[in-house]
mmCIF file of C-alpha atoms in Angstrom:
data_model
loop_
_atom_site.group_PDB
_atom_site.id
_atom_site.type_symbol
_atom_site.label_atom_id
_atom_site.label_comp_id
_atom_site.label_asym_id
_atom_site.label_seq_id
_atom_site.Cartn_x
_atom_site.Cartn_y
_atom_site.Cartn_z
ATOM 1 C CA UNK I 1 127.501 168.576 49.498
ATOM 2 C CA UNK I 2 128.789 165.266 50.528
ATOM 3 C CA UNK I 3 131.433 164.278 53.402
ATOM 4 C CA UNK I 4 134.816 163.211 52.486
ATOM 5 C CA UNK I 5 135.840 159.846 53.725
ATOM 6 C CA UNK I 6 138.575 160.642 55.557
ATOM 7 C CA UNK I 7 135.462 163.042 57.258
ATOM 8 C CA UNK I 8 133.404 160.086 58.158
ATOM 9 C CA UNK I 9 136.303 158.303 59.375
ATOM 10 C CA UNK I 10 137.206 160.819 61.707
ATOM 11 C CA UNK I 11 133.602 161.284 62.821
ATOM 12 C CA UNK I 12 132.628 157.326 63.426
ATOM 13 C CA UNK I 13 136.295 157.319 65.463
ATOM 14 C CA UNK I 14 135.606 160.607 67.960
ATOM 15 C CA UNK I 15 131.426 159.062 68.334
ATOM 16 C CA UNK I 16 132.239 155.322 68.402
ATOM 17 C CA UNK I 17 135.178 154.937 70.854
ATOM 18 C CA UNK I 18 133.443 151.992 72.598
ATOM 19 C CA UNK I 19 134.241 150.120 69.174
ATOM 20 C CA UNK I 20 137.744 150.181 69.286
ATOM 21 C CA UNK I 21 139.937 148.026 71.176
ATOM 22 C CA UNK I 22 142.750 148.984 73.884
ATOM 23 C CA UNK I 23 146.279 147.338 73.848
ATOM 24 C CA UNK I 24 147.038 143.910 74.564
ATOM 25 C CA UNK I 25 150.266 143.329 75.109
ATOM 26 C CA UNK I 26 153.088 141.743 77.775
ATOM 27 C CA UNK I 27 151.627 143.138 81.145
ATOM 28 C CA UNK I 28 148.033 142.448 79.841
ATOM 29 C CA UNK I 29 149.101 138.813 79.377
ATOM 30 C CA UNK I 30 150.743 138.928 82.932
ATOM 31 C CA UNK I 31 147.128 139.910 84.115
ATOM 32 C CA UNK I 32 145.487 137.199 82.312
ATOM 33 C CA UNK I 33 147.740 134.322 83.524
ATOM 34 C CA UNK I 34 147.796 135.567 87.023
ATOM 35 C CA UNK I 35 143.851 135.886 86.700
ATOM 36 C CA UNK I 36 143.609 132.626 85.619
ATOM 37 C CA UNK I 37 145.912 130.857 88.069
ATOM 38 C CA UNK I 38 144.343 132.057 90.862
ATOM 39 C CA UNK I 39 140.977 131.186 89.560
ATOM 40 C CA UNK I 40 142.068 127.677 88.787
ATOM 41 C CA UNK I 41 143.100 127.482 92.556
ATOM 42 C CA UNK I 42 139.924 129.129 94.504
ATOM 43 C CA UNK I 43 137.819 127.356 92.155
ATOM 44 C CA UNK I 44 139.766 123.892 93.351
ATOM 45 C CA UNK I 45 139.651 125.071 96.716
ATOM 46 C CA UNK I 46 135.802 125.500 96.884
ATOM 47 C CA UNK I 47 135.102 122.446 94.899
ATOM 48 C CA UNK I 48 137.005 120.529 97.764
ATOM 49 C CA UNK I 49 135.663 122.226 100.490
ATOM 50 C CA UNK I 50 131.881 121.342 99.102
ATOM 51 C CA UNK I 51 132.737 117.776 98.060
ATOM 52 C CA UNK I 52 135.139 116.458 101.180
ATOM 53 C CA UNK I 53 132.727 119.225 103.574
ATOM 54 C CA UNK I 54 133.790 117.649 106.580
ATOM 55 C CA UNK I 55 137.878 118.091 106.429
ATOM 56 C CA UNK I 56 137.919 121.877 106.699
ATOM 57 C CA UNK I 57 134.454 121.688 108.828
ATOM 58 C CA UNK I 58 136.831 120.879 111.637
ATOM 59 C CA UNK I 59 138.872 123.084 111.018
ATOM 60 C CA UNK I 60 136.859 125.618 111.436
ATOM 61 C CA UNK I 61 134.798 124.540 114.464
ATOM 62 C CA UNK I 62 138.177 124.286 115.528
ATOM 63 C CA UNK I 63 139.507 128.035 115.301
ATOM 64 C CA UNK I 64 136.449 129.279 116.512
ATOM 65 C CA UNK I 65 136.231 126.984 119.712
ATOM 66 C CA UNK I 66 139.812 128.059 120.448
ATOM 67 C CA UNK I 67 140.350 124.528 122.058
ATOM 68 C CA UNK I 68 143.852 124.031 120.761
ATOM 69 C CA UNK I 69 144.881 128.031 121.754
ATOM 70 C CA UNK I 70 147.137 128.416 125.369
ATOM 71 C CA UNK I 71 143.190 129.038 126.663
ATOM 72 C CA UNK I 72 144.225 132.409 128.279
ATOM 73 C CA UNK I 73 141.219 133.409 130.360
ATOM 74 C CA UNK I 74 141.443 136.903 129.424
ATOM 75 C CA UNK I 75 140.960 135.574 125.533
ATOM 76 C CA UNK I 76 138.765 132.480 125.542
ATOM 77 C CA UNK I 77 135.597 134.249 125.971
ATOM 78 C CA UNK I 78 135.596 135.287 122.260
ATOM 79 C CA UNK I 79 135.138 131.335 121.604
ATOM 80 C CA UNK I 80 132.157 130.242 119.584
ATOM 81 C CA UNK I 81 131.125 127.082 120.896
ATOM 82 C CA UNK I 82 127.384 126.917 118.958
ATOM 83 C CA UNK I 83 127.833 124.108 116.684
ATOM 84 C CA UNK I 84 125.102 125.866 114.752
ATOM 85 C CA UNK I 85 126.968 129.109 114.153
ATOM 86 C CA UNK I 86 130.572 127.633 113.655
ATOM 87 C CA UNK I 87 128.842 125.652 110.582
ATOM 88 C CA UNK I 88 127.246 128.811 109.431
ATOM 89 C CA UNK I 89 130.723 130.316 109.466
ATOM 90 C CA UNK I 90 131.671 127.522 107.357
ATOM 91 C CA UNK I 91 129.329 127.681 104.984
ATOM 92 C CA UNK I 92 129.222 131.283 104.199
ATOM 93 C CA UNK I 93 133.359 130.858 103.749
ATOM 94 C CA UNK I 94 132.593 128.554 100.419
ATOM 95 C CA UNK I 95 129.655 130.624 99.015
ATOM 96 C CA UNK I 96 131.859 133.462 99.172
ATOM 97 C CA UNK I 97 135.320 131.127 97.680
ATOM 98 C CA UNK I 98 132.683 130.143 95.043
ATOM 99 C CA UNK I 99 131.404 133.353 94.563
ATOM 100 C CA UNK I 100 134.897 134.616 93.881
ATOM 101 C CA UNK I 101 135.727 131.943 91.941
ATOM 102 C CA UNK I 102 133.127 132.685 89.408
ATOM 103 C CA UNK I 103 133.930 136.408 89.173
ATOM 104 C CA UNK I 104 137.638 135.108 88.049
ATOM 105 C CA UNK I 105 136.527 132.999 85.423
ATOM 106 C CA UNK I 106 134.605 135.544 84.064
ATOM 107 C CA UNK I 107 137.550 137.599 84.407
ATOM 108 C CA UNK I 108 139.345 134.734 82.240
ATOM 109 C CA UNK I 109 136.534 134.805 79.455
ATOM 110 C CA UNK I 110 136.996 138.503 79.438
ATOM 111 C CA UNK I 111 140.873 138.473 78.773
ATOM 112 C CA UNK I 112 140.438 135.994 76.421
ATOM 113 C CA UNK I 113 138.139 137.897 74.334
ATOM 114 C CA UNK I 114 140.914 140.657 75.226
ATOM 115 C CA UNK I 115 138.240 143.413 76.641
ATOM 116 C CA UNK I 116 140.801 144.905 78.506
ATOM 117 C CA UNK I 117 139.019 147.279 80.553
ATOM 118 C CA UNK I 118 136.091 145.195 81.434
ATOM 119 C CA UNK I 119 138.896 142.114 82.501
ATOM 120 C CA UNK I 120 140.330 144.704 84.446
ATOM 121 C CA UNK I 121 137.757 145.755 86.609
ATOM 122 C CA UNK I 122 135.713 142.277 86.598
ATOM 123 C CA UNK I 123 139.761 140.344 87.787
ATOM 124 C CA UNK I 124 140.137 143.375 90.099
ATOM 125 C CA UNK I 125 136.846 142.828 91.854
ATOM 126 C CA UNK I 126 137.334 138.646 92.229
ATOM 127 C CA UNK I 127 141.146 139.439 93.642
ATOM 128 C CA UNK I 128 139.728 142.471 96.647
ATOM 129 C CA UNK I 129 136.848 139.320 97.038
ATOM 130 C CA UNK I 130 139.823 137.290 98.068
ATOM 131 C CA UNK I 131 142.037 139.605 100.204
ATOM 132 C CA UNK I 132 139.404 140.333 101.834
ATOM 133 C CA UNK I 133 138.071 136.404 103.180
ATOM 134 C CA UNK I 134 142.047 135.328 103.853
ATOM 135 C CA UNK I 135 143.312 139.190 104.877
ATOM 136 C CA UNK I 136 140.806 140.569 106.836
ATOM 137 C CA UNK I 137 139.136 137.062 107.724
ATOM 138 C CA UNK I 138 141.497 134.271 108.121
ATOM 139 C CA UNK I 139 144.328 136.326 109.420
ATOM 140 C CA UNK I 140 143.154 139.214 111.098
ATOM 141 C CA UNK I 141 139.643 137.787 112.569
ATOM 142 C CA UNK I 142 140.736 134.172 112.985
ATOM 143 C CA UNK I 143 144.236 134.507 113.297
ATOM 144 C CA UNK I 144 144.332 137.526 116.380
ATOM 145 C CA UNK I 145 140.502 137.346 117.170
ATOM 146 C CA UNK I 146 140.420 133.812 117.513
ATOM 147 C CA UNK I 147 144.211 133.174 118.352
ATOM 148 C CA UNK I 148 144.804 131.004 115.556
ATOM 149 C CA UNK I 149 148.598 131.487 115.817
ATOM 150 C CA UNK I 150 148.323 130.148 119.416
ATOM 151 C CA UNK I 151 147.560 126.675 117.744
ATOM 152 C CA UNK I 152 149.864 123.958 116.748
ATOM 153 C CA UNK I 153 147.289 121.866 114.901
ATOM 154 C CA UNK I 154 144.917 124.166 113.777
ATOM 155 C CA UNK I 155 146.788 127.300 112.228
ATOM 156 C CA UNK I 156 145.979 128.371 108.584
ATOM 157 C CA UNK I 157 147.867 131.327 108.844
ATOM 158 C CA UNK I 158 150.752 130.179 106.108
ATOM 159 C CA UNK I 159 148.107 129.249 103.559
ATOM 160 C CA UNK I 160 146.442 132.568 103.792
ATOM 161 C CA UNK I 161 149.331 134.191 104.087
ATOM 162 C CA UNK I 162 149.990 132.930 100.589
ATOM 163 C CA UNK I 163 146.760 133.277 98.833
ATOM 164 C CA UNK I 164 146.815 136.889 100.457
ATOM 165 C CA UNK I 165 150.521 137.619 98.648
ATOM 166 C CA UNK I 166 149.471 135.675 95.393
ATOM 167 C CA UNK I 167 146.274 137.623 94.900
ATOM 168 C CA UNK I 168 147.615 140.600 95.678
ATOM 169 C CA UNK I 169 150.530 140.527 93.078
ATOM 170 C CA UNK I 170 147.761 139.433 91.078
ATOM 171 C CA UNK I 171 145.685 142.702 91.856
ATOM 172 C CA UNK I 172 148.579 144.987 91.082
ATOM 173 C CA UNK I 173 149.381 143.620 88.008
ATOM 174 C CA UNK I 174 145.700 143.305 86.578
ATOM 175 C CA UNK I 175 145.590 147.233 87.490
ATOM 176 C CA UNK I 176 148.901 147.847 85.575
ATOM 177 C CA UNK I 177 146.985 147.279 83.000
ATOM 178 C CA UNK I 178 145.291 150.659 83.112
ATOM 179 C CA UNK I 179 145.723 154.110 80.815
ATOM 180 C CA UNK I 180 148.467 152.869 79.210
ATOM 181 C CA UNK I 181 150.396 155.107 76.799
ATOM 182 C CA UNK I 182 150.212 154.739 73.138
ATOM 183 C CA UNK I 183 146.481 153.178 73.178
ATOM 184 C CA UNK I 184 143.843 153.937 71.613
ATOM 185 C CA UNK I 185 143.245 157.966 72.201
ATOM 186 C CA UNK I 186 140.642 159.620 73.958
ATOM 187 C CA UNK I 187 137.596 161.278 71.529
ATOM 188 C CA UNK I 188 137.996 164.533 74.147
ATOM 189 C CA UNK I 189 141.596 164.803 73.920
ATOM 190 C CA UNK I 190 142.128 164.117 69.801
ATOM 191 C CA UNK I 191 141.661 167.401 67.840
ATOM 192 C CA UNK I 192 140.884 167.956 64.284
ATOM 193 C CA UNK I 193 142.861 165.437 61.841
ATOM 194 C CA UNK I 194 143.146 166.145 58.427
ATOM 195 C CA UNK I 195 144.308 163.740 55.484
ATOM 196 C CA UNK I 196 147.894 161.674 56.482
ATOM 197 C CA UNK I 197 148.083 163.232 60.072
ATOM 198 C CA UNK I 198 147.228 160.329 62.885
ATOM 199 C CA UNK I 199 145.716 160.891 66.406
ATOM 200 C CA UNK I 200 148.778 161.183 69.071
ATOM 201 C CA UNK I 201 149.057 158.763 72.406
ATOM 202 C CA UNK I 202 145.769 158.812 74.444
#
Protein backbone atom coordinates (compact mmCIF):
# COMPACT_ATOMS: atom_id res chain seq x y z
CA UNK A 1 0.00 0.00 0.00
CA UNK A 2 1.64 3.17 -0.95
CA UNK A 3 1.33 6.85 0.66
CA UNK A 4 -0.52 9.47 -1.11
CA UNK A 5 1.40 12.58 -1.87
CA UNK A 6 -0.48 14.90 -0.27
CA UNK A 7 0.52 12.09 2.80
CA UNK A 8 4.17 12.61 2.37
CA UNK A 9 3.74 16.19 2.13
CA UNK A 10 2.11 16.47 5.26
CA UNK A 11 4.57 14.11 6.93
CA UNK A 12 8.07 15.82 5.59
CA UNK A 13 6.16 19.34 6.84
CA UNK A 14 5.14 18.13 10.72
CA UNK A 15 9.14 16.13 10.82
CA UNK A 16 11.12 18.78 8.90
CA UNK A 17 10.08 22.16 10.41
CA UNK A 18 13.74 23.27 10.66
CA UNK A 19 13.47 23.39 6.68
CA UNK A 20 11.07 25.92 6.34
CA UNK A 21 11.57 29.49 6.59
CA UNK A 22 9.79 32.16 9.01
CA UNK A 23 8.48 35.58 7.68
CA UNK A 24 10.47 38.30 6.48
CA UNK A 25 8.81 41.17 6.22
CA UNK A 26 8.72 45.22 7.33
CA UNK A 27 9.75 44.86 11.10
CA UNK A 28 12.29 42.09 10.12
CA UNK A 29 13.87 44.64 7.76
CA UNK A 30 13.70 47.29 10.64
CA UNK A 31 15.84 44.66 12.63
CA UNK A 32 18.27 44.18 9.95
CA UNK A 33 19.01 47.89 9.24
CA UNK A 34 19.14 48.76 12.85
CA UNK A 35 21.53 45.61 13.26
CA UNK A 36 23.57 46.75 10.74
CA UNK A 37 23.90 50.43 11.64
CA UNK A 38 24.96 49.85 14.84
CA UNK A 39 27.47 47.34 13.74
CA UNK A 40 28.86 49.71 11.17
CA UNK A 41 29.37 52.18 14.16
CA UNK A 42 30.99 49.84 17.07
CA UNK A 43 32.95 48.28 14.46
CA UNK A 44 34.29 52.08 13.49
CA UNK A 45 34.54 52.81 16.97
CA UNK A 46 36.93 49.88 17.84
CA UNK A 47 38.89 50.18 14.71
CA UNK A 48 39.70 53.83 15.94
CA UNK A 49 40.26 53.12 19.30
CA UNK A 50 43.04 50.28 18.18
CA UNK A 51 44.55 52.39 15.39
CA UNK A 52 44.70 56.18 17.07
CA UNK A 53 45.17 53.97 20.83
CA UNK A 54 46.37 56.89 22.47
CA UNK A 55 43.24 59.53 22.02
CA UNK A 56 40.74 57.61 24.14
CA UNK A 57 43.85 56.14 26.33
CA UNK A 58 43.58 59.50 28.01
CA UNK A 59 40.52 59.50 28.31
CA UNK A 60 40.31 56.85 30.20
CA UNK A 61 43.31 57.26 32.53
CA UNK A 62 41.49 60.29 32.86
CA UNK A 63 37.99 59.10 34.37
CA UNK A 64 39.59 56.75 36.43
CA UNK A 65 42.20 59.22 38.05
CA UNK A 66 39.25 61.53 38.74
CA UNK A 67 41.72 64.54 38.28
CA UNK A 68 39.29 66.77 36.45
CA UNK A 69 36.19 65.75 39.17
CA UNK A 70 35.43 68.73 42.15
CA UNK A 71 38.07 66.11 44.09
CA UNK A 72 35.56 65.71 47.03
CA UNK A 73 37.54 63.90 49.71
CA UNK A 74 34.77 61.76 50.63
CA UNK A 75 34.87 60.45 46.70
CA UNK A 76 38.45 60.57 45.45
CA UNK A 77 39.55 57.51 47.13
CA UNK A 78 37.78 55.34 44.47
CA UNK A 79 40.56 56.88 41.99
CA UNK A 80 42.75 54.46 40.11
CA UNK A 81 45.96 56.01 39.79
CA UNK A 82 48.06 52.57 38.55
CA UNK A 83 48.99 53.45 35.14
CA UNK A 84 49.12 49.69 34.73
CA UNK A 85 45.49 49.01 35.59
CA UNK A 86 43.88 52.19 33.95
CA UNK A 87 45.51 50.70 30.56
CA UNK A 88 44.14 47.33 31.37
CA UNK A 89 40.77 49.03 31.69
CA UNK A 90 41.40 50.32 28.36
CA UNK A 91 42.21 47.53 26.72
CA UNK A 92 39.63 45.15 27.87
CA UNK A 93 36.97 48.16 26.72
CA UNK A 94 38.08 47.43 22.82
CA UNK A 95 38.29 43.59 23.05
CA UNK A 96 34.92 43.69 24.31
CA UNK A 97 33.70 46.81 21.40
CA UNK A 98 35.40 44.31 19.01
CA UNK A 99 33.98 41.44 20.38
CA UNK A 100 30.55 42.97 19.96
CA UNK A 101 31.23 44.18 16.85
CA UNK A 102 31.77 40.82 15.40
CA UNK A 103 28.65 39.26 16.96
CA UNK A 104 26.68 42.15 14.85
CA UNK A 105 28.10 41.37 11.70
CA UNK A 106 27.31 38.02 12.07
CA UNK A 107 24.01 39.16 13.00
CA UNK A 108 24.09 41.08 9.47
CA UNK A 109 25.16 37.82 7.50
CA UNK A 110 22.35 36.13 9.27
CA UNK A 111 19.54 38.65 8.17
CA UNK A 112 20.83 38.67 4.98
CA UNK A 113 20.52 35.08 4.45
CA UNK A 114 17.02 35.95 6.23
CA UNK A 115 17.40 33.14 9.18
CA UNK A 116 15.19 34.97 11.18
CA UNK A 117 15.39 33.28 14.35
CA UNK A 118 19.05 32.69 14.45
CA UNK A 119 19.51 36.85 13.45
CA UNK A 120 17.35 37.31 16.22
CA UNK A 121 19.02 35.82 18.94
CA UNK A 122 22.75 36.24 17.46
CA UNK A 123 21.63 40.71 16.97
CA UNK A 124 20.00 40.33 20.41
CA UNK A 125 23.12 39.02 22.08
CA UNK A 126 25.71 41.81 20.24
CA UNK A 127 22.98 44.73 21.34
CA UNK A 128 22.77 43.35 25.61
CA UNK A 129 26.97 43.17 24.76
CA UNK A 130 26.60 46.86 24.22
CA UNK A 131 24.15 48.11 26.91
CA UNK A 132 25.92 46.52 29.02
CA UNK A 133 29.86 48.28 28.38
CA UNK A 134 28.06 52.02 27.89
CA UNK A 135 24.90 51.27 30.53
CA UNK A 136 26.24 49.56 33.23
CA UNK A 137 30.00 50.65 32.46
CA UNK A 138 30.38 54.04 31.08
CA UNK A 139 27.44 55.52 32.85
CA UNK A 140 26.78 53.82 35.88
CA UNK A 141 30.56 52.71 36.90
CA UNK A 142 32.36 55.65 35.30
CA UNK A 143 29.84 58.11 35.26
CA UNK A 144 28.63 57.87 39.40
CA UNK A 145 31.59 55.55 40.50
CA UNK A 146 34.12 57.57 39.03
CA UNK A 147 32.20 61.00 38.92
CA UNK A 148 32.46 61.41 35.36
CA UNK A 149 29.62 63.98 35.32
CA UNK A 150 31.74 66.07 37.77
CA UNK A 151 34.12 66.69 34.70
CA UNK A 152 34.09 69.40 32.18
CA UNK A 153 36.72 67.89 29.90
CA UNK A 154 36.47 64.45 30.40
CA UNK A 155 32.64 63.42 30.40
CA UNK A 156 31.42 60.68 27.93
CA UNK A 157 28.22 60.54 29.38
CA UNK A 158 26.24 62.06 26.08
CA UNK A 159 27.93 59.56 23.79
CA UNK A 160 26.91 56.66 25.87
CA UNK A 161 23.93 57.98 26.55
CA UNK A 162 23.32 57.63 22.84
CA UNK A 163 24.79 54.36 21.94
CA UNK A 164 22.79 53.13 25.13
CA UNK A 165 19.25 54.62 23.46
CA UNK A 166 20.34 53.52 19.84
CA UNK A 167 21.06 49.95 20.82
CA UNK A 168 18.37 49.63 22.80
CA UNK A 169 15.69 50.64 20.15
CA UNK A 170 17.73 48.38 18.26
CA UNK A 171 17.18 45.44 20.84
CA UNK A 172 13.44 45.95 20.94
CA UNK A 173 12.93 45.94 17.51
CA UNK A 174 15.24 42.85 16.63
CA UNK A 175 12.94 41.02 19.39
CA UNK A 176 9.72 42.24 17.62
CA UNK A 177 10.67 40.06 15.38
CA UNK A 178 9.58 37.05 17.40
CA UNK A 179 6.30 34.49 17.11
CA UNK A 180 4.81 36.45 14.75
CA UNK A 181 1.29 35.58 13.55
CA UNK A 182 0.61 34.07 10.26
CA UNK A 183 4.22 32.25 10.01
CA UNK A 184 5.06 29.27 9.40
CA UNK A 185 2.92 26.89 12.00
CA UNK A 186 4.09 24.88 14.68
CA UNK A 187 4.36 20.74 13.84
CA UNK A 188 2.65 20.38 17.65
CA UNK A 189 -0.05 22.73 17.12
CA UNK A 190 -1.14 21.70 13.18
CA UNK A 191 -3.59 18.73 13.21
CA UNK A 192 -4.46 16.34 10.55
CA UNK A 193 -4.82 18.08 6.93
CA UNK A 194 -6.47 16.43 4.33
CA UNK A 195 -6.49 17.30 0.45
CA UNK A 196 -7.26 21.44 -0.20
CA UNK A 197 -7.40 22.27 3.62
CA UNK A 198 -4.06 24.45 4.69
CA UNK A 199 -2.39 24.58 8.18
CA UNK A 200 -3.91 27.77 10.20
CA UNK A 201 -1.52 30.73 11.80
CA UNK A 202 1.28 29.22 14.01
Amino acid sequence: MHASPEHSRTRREQTSPSTARAPFGVREAAAAVLTVTVALYIALVAFGNITDFDTNRQFVRHVLAMDTTFRDEDLMWRAVTSRTWQDAAYVAIIVWETAAALVLIAGCWLWLRRDVPRARRTSAAGLLMLLLLFGAGFMAVGGEWFAMWQSEKWNGLDAAIRIVVLSGVSLLTVLATADRPGGVAHPDRSGPSGPGTRPGPG
